[in-house]
PDB file of N, CA and C in Angstrom:
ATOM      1  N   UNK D 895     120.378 110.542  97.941  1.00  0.00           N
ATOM      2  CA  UNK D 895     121.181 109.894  96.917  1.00  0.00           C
ATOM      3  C   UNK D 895     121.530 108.455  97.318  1.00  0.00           C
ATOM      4  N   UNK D 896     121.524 108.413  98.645  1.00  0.00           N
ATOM      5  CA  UNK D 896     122.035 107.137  99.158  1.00  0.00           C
ATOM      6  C   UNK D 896     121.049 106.319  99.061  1.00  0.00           C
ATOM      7  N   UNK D 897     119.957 106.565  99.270  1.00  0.00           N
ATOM      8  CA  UNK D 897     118.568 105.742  98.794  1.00  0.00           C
ATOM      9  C   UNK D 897     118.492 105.067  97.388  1.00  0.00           C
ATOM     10  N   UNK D 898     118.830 106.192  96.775  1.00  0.00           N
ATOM     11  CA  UNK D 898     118.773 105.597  95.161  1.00  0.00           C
ATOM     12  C   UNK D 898     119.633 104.697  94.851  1.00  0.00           C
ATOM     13  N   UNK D 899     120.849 105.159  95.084  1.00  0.00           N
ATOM     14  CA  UNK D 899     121.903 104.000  94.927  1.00  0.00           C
ATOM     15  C   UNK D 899     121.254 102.481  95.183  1.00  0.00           C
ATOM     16  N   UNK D 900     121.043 102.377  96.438  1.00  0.00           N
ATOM     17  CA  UNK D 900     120.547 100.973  96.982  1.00  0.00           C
ATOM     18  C   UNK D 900     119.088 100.398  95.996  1.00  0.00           C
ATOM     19  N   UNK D 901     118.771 101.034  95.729  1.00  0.00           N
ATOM     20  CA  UNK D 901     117.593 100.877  94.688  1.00  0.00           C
ATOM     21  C   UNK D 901     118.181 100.295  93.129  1.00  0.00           C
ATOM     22  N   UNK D 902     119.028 101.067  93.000  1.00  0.00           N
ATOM     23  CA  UNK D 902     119.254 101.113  91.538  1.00  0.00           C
ATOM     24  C   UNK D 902     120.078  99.245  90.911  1.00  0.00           C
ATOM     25  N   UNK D 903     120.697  98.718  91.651  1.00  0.00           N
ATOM     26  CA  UNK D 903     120.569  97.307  91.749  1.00  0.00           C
ATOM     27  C   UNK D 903     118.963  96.882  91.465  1.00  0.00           C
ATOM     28  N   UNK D 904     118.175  96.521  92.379  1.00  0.00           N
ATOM     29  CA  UNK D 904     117.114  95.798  92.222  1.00  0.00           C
ATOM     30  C   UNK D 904     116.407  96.509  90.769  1.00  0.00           C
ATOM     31  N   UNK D 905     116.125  97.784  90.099  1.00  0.00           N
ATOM     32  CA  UNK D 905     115.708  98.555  89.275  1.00  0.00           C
ATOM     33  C   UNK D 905     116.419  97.542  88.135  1.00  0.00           C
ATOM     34  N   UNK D 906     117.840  97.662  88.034  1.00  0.00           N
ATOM     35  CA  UNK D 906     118.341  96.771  86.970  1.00  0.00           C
ATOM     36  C   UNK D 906     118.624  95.583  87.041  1.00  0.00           C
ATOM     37  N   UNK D 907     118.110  94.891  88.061  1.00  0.00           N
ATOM     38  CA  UNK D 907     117.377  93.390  87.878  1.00  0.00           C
ATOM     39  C   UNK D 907     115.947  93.374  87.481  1.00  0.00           C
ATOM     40  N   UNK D 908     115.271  94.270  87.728  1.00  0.00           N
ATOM     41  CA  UNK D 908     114.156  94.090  87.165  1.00  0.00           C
ATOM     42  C   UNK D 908     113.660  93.917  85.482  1.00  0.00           C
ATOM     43  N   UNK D 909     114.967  94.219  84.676  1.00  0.00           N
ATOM     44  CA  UNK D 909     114.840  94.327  83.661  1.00  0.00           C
ATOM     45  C   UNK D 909     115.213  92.384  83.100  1.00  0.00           C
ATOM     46  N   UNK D 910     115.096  91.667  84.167  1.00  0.00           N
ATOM     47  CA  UNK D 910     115.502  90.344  83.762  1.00  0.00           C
ATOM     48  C   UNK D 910     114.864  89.557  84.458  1.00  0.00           C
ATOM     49  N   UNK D 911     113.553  89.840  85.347  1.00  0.00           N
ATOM     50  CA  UNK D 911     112.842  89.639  85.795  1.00  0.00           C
ATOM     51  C   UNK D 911     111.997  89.685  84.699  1.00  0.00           C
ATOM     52  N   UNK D 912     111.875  88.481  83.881  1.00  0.00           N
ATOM     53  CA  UNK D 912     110.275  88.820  82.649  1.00  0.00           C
ATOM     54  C   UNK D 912     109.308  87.378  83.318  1.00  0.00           C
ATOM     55  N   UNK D 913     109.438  86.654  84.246  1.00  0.00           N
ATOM     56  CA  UNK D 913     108.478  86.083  85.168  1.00  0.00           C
ATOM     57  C   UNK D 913     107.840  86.477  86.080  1.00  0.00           C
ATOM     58  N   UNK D 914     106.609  86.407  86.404  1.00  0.00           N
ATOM     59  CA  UNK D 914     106.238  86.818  87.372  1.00  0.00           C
ATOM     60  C   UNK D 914     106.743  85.978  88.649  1.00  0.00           C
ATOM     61  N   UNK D 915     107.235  85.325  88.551  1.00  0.00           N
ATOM     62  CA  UNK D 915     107.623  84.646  90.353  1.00  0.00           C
ATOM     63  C   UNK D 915     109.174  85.604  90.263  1.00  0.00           C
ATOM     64  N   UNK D 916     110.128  85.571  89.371  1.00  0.00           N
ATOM     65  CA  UNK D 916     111.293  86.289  89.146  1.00  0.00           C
ATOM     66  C   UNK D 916     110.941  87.827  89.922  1.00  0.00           C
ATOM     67  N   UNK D 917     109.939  88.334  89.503  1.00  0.00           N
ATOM     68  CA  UNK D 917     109.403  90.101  89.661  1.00  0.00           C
ATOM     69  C   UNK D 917     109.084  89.546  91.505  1.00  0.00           C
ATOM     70  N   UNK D 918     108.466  88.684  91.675  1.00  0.00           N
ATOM     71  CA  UNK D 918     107.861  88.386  93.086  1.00  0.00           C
ATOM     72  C   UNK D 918     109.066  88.309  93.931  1.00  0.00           C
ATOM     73  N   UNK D 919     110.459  87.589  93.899  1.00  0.00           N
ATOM     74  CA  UNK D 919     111.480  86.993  94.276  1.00  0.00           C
ATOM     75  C   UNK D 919     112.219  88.514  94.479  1.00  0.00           C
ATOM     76  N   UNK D 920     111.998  89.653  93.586  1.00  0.00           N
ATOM     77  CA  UNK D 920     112.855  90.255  93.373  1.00  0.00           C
ATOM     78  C   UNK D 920     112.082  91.705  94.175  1.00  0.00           C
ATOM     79  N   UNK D 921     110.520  91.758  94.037  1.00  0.00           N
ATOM     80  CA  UNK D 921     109.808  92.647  95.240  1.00  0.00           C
ATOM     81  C   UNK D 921     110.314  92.563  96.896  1.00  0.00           C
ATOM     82  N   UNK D 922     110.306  91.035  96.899  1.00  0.00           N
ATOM     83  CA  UNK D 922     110.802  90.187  98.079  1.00  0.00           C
ATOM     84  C   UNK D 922     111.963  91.005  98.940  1.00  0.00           C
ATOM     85  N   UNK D 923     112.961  90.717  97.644  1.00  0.00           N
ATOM     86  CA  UNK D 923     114.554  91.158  98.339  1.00  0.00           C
ATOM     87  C   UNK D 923     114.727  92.434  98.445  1.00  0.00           C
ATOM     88  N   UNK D 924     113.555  93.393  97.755  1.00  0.00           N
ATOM     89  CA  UNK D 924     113.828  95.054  97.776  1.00  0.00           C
ATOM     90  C   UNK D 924     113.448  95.476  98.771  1.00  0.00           C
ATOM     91  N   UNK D 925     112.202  95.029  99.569  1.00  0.00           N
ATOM     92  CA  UNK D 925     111.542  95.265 100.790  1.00  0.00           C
ATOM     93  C   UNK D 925     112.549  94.769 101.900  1.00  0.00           C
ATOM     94  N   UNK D 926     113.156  93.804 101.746  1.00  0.00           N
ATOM     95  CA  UNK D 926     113.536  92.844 102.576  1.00  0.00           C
ATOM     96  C   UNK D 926     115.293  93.976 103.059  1.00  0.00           C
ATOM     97  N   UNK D 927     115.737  94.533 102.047  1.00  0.00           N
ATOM     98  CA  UNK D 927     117.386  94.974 102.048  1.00  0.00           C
ATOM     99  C   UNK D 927     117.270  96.182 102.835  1.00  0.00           C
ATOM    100  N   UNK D 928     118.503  95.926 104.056  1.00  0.00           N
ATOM    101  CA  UNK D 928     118.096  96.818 105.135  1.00  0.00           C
ATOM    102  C   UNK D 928     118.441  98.223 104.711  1.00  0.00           C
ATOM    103  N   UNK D 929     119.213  98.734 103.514  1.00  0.00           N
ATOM    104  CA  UNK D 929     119.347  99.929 103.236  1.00  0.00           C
ATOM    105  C   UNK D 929     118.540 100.296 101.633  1.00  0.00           C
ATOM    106  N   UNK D 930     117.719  99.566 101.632  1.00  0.00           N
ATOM    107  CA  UNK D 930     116.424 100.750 100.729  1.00  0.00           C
ATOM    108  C   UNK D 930     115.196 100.950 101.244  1.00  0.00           C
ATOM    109  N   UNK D 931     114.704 101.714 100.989  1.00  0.00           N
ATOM    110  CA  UNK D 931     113.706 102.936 101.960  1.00  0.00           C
ATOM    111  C   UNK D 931     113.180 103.119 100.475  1.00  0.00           C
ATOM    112  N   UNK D 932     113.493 103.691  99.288  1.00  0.00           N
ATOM    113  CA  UNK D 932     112.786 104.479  97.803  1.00  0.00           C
ATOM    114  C   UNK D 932     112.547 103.776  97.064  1.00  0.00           C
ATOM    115  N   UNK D 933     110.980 102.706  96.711  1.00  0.00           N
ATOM    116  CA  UNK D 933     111.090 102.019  96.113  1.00  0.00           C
ATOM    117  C   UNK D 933     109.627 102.248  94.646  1.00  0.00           C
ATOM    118  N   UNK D 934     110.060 103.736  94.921  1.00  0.00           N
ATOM    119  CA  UNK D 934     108.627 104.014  93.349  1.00  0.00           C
ATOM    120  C   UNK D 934     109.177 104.052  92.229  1.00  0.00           C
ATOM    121  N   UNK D 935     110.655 103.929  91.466  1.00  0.00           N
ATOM    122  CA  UNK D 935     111.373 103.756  90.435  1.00  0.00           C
ATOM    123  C   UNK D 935     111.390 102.680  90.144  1.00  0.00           C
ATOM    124  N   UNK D 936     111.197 101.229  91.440  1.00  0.00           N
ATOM    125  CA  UNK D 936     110.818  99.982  90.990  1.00  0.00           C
ATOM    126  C   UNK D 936     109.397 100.276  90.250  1.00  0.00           C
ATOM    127  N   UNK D 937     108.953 100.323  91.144  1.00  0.00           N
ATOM    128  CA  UNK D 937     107.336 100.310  90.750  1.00  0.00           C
ATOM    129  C   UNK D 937     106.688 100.740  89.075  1.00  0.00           C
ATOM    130  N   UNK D 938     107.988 101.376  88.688  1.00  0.00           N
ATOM    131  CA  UNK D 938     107.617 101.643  87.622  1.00  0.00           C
ATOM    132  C   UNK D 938     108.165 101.159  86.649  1.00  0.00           C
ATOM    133  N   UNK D 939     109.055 100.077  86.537  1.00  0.00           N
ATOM    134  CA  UNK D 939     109.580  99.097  85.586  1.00  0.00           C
ATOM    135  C   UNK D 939     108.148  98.262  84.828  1.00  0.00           C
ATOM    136  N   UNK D 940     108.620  97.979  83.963  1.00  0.00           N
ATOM    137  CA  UNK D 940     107.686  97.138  83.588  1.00  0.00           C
ATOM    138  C   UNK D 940     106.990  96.085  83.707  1.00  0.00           C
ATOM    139  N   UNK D 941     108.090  95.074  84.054  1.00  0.00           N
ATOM    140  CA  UNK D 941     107.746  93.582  84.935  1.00  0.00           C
ATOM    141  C   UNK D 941     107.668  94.128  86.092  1.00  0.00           C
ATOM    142  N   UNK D 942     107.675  94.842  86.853  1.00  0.00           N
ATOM    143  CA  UNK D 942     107.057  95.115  88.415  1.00  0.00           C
ATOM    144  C   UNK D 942     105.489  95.278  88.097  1.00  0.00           C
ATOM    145  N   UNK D 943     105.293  96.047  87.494  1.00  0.00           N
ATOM    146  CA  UNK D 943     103.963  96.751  86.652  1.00  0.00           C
ATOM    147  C   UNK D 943     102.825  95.355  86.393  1.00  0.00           C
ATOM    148  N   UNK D 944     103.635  94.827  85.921  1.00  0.00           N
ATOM    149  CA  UNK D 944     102.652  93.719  85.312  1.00  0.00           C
ATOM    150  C   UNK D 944     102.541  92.710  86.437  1.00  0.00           C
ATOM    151  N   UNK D 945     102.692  92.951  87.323  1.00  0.00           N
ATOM    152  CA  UNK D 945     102.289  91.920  88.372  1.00  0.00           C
ATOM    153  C   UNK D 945     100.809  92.627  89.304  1.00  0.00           C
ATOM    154  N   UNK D 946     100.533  93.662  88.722  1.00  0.00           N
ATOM    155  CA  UNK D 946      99.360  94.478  89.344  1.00  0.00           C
ATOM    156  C   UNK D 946      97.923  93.589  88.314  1.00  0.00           C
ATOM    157  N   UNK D 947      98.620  93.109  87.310  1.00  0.00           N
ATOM    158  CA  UNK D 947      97.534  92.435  86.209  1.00  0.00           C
ATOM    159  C   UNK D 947      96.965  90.993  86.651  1.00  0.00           C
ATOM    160  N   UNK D 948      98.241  90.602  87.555  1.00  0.00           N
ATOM    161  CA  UNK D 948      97.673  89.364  87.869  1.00  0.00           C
ATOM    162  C   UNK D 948      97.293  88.954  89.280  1.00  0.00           C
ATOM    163  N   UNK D 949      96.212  88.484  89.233  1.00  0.00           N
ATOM    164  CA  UNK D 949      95.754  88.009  90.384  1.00  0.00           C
ATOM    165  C   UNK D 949      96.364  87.641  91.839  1.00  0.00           C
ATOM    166  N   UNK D 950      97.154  86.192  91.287  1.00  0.00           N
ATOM    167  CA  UNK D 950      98.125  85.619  92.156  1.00  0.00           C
ATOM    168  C   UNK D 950      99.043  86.203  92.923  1.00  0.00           C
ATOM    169  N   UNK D 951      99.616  87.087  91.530  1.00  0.00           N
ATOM    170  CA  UNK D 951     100.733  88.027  92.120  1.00  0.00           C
ATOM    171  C   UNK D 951     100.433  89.521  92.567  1.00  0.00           C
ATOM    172  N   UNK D 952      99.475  89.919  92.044  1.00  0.00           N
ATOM    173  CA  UNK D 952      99.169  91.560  92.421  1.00  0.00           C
ATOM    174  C   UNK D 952      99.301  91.932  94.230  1.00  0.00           C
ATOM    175  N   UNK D 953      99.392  91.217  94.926  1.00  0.00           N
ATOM    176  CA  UNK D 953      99.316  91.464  96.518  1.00  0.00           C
ATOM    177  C   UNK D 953     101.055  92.117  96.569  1.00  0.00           C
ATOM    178  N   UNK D 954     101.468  91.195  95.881  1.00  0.00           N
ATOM    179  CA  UNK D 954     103.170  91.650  96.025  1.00  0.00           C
ATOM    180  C   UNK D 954     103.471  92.766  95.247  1.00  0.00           C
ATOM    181  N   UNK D 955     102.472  93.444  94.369  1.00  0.00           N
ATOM    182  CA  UNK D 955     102.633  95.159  93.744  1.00  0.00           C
ATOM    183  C   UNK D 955     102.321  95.890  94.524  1.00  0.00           C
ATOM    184  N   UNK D 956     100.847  95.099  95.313  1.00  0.00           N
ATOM    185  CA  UNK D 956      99.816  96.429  96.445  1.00  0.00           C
ATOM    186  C   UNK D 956     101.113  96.446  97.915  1.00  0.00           C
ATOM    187  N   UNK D 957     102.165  95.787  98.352  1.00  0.00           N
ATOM    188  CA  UNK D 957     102.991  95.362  98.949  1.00  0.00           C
ATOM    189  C   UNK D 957     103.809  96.410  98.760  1.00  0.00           C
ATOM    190  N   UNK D 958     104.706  96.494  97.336  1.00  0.00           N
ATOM    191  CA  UNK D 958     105.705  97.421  97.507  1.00  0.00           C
ATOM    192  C   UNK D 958     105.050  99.569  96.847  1.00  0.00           C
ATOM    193  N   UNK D 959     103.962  99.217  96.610  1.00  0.00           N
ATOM    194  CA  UNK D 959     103.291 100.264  96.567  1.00  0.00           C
ATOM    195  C   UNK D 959     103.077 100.775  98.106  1.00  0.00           C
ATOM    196  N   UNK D 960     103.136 100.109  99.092  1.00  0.00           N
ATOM    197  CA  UNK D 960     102.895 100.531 100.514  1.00  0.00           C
ATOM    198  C   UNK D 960     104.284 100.774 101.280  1.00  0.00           C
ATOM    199  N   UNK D 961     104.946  99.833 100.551  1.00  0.00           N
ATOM    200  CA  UNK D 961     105.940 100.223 100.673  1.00  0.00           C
ATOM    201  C   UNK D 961     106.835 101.719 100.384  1.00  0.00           C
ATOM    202  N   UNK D 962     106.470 102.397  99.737  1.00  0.00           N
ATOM    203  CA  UNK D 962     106.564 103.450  98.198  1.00  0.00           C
ATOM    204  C   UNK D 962     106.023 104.772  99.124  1.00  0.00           C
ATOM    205  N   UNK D 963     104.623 104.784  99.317  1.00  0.00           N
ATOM    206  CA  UNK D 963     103.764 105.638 100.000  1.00  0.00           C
ATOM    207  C   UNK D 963     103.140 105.451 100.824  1.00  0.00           C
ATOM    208  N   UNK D 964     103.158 104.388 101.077  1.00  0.00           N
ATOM    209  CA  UNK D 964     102.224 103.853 102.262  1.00  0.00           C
ATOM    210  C   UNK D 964     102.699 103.787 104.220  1.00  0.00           C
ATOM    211  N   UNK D 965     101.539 103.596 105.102  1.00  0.00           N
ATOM    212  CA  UNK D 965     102.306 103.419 106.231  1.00  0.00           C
ATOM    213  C   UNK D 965     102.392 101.984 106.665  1.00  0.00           C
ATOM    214  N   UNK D 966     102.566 101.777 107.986  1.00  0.00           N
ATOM    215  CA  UNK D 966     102.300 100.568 108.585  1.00  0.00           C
ATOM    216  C   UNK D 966     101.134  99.708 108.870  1.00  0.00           C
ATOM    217  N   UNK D 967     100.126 101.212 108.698  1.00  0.00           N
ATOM    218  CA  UNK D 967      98.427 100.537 108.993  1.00  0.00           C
ATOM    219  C   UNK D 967      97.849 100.410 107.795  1.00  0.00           C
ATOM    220  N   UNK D 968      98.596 101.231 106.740  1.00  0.00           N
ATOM    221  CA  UNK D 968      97.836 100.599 105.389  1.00  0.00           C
ATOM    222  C   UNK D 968      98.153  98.954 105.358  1.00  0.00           C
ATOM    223  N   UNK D 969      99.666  99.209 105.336  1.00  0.00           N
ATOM    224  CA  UNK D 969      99.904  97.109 105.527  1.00  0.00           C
ATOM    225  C   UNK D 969      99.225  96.820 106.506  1.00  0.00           C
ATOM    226  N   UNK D 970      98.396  97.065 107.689  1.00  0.00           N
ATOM    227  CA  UNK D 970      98.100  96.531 108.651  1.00  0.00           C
ATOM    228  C   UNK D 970      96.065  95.994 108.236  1.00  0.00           C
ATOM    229  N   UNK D 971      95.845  97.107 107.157  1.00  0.00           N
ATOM    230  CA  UNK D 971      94.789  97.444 107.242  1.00  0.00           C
ATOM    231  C   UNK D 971      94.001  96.480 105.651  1.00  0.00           C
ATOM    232  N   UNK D 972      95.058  95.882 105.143  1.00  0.00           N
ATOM    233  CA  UNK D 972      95.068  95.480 103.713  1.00  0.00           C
ATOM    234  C   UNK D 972      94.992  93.797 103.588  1.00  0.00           C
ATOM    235  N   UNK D 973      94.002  93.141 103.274  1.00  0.00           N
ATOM    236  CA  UNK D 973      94.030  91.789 103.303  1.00  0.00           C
ATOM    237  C   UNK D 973      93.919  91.001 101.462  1.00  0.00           C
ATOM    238  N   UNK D 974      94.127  89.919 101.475  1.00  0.00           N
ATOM    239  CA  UNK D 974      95.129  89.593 101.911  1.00  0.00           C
ATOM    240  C   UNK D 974      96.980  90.065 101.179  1.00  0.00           C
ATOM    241  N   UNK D 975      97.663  90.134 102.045  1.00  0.00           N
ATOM    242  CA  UNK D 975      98.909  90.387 101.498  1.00  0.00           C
ATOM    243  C   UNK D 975     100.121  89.846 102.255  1.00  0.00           C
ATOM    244  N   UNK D 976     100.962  89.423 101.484  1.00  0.00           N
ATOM    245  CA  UNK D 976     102.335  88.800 101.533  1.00  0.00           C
ATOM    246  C   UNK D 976     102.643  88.973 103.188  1.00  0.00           C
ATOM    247  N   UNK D 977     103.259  88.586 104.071  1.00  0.00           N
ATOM    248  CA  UNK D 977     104.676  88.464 105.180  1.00  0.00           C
ATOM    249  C   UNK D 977     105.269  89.531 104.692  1.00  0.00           C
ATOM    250  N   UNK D 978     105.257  90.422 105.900  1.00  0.00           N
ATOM    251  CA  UNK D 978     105.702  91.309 105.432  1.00  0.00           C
ATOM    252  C   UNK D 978     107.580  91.149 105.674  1.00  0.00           C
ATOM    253  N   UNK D 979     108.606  91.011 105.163  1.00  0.00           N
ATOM    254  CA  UNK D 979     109.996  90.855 105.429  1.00  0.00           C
ATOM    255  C   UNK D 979     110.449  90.960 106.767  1.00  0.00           C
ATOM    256  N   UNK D 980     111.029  90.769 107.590  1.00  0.00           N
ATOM    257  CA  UNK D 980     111.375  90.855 108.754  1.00  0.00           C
ATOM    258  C   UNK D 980     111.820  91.941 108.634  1.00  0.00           C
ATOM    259  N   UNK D 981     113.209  92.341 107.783  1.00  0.00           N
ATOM    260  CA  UNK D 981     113.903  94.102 107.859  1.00  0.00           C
ATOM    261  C   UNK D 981     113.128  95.337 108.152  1.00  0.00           C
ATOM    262  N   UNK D 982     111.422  94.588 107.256  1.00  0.00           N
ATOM    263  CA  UNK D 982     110.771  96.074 107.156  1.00  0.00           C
ATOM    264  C   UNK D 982     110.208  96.499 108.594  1.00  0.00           C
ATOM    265  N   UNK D 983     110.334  95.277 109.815  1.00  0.00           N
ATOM    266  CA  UNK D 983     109.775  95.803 110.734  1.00  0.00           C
ATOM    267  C   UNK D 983     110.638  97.217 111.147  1.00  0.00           C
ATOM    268  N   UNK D 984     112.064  97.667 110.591  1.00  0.00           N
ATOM    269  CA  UNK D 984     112.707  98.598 111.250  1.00  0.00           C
ATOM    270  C   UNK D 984     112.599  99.853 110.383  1.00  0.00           C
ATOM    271  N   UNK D 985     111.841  99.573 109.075  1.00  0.00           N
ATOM    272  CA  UNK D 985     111.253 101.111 107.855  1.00  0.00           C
ATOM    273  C   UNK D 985     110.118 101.273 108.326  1.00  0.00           C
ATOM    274  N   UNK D 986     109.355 100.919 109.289  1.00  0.00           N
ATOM    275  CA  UNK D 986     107.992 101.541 109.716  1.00  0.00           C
ATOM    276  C   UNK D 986     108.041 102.760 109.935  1.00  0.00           C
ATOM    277  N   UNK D 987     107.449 103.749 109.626  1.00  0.00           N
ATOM    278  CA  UNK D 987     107.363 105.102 109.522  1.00  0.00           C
ATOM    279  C   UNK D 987     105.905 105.339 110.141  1.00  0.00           C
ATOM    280  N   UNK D 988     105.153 104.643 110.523  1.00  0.00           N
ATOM    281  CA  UNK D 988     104.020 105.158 110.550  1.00  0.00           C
ATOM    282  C   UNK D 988     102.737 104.490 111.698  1.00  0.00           C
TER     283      UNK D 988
END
């Protein structure tokens, strides 16, 4: 429950996120916040969604999708993609 909570902020910014650098800025700070860990309820907003369409930005969807289900060697194993946040060096699971 405590997971969600911390989620549920960035979830309802995402609904005001209708830019893609806004959705990018806002992938950024979800990965980045040292108490969220659950981030597939983002993933499924809409402006998160639509950054898988675009080129430029799609690294920062394949990003918090690894984030979501993924381990450390998928990010390790995945080119090219974003810096990964400094915080997340301490959610490595894998």
């Amino acid at each position: 429950q405590k997971a969600l909570n911390a989620l549920e902020s960035f979830v309802l910014l995402s609904k005001s996120a209708t830019s893609p650098r806004a959705a990018v800025d806002l992938v950024t700070k979800a990965t980045s916040a040292p108490n969220t860990f659950v981030f597939a309820e983002l993933l499924q907003t809409p402006n998160i969604r639509a950054l898988k369409d675009s080129e430029r930005y799609a690294p920062y969807y394949t990003l918090l999708e690894i984030f979501s289900w993924g381990t450390w060697a998928d990010y390790n194993g995945k080119d090219p993609l974003p810096p990964c946040p400094p915080v997340s060096d301490l959610k490595q699971t894998g």
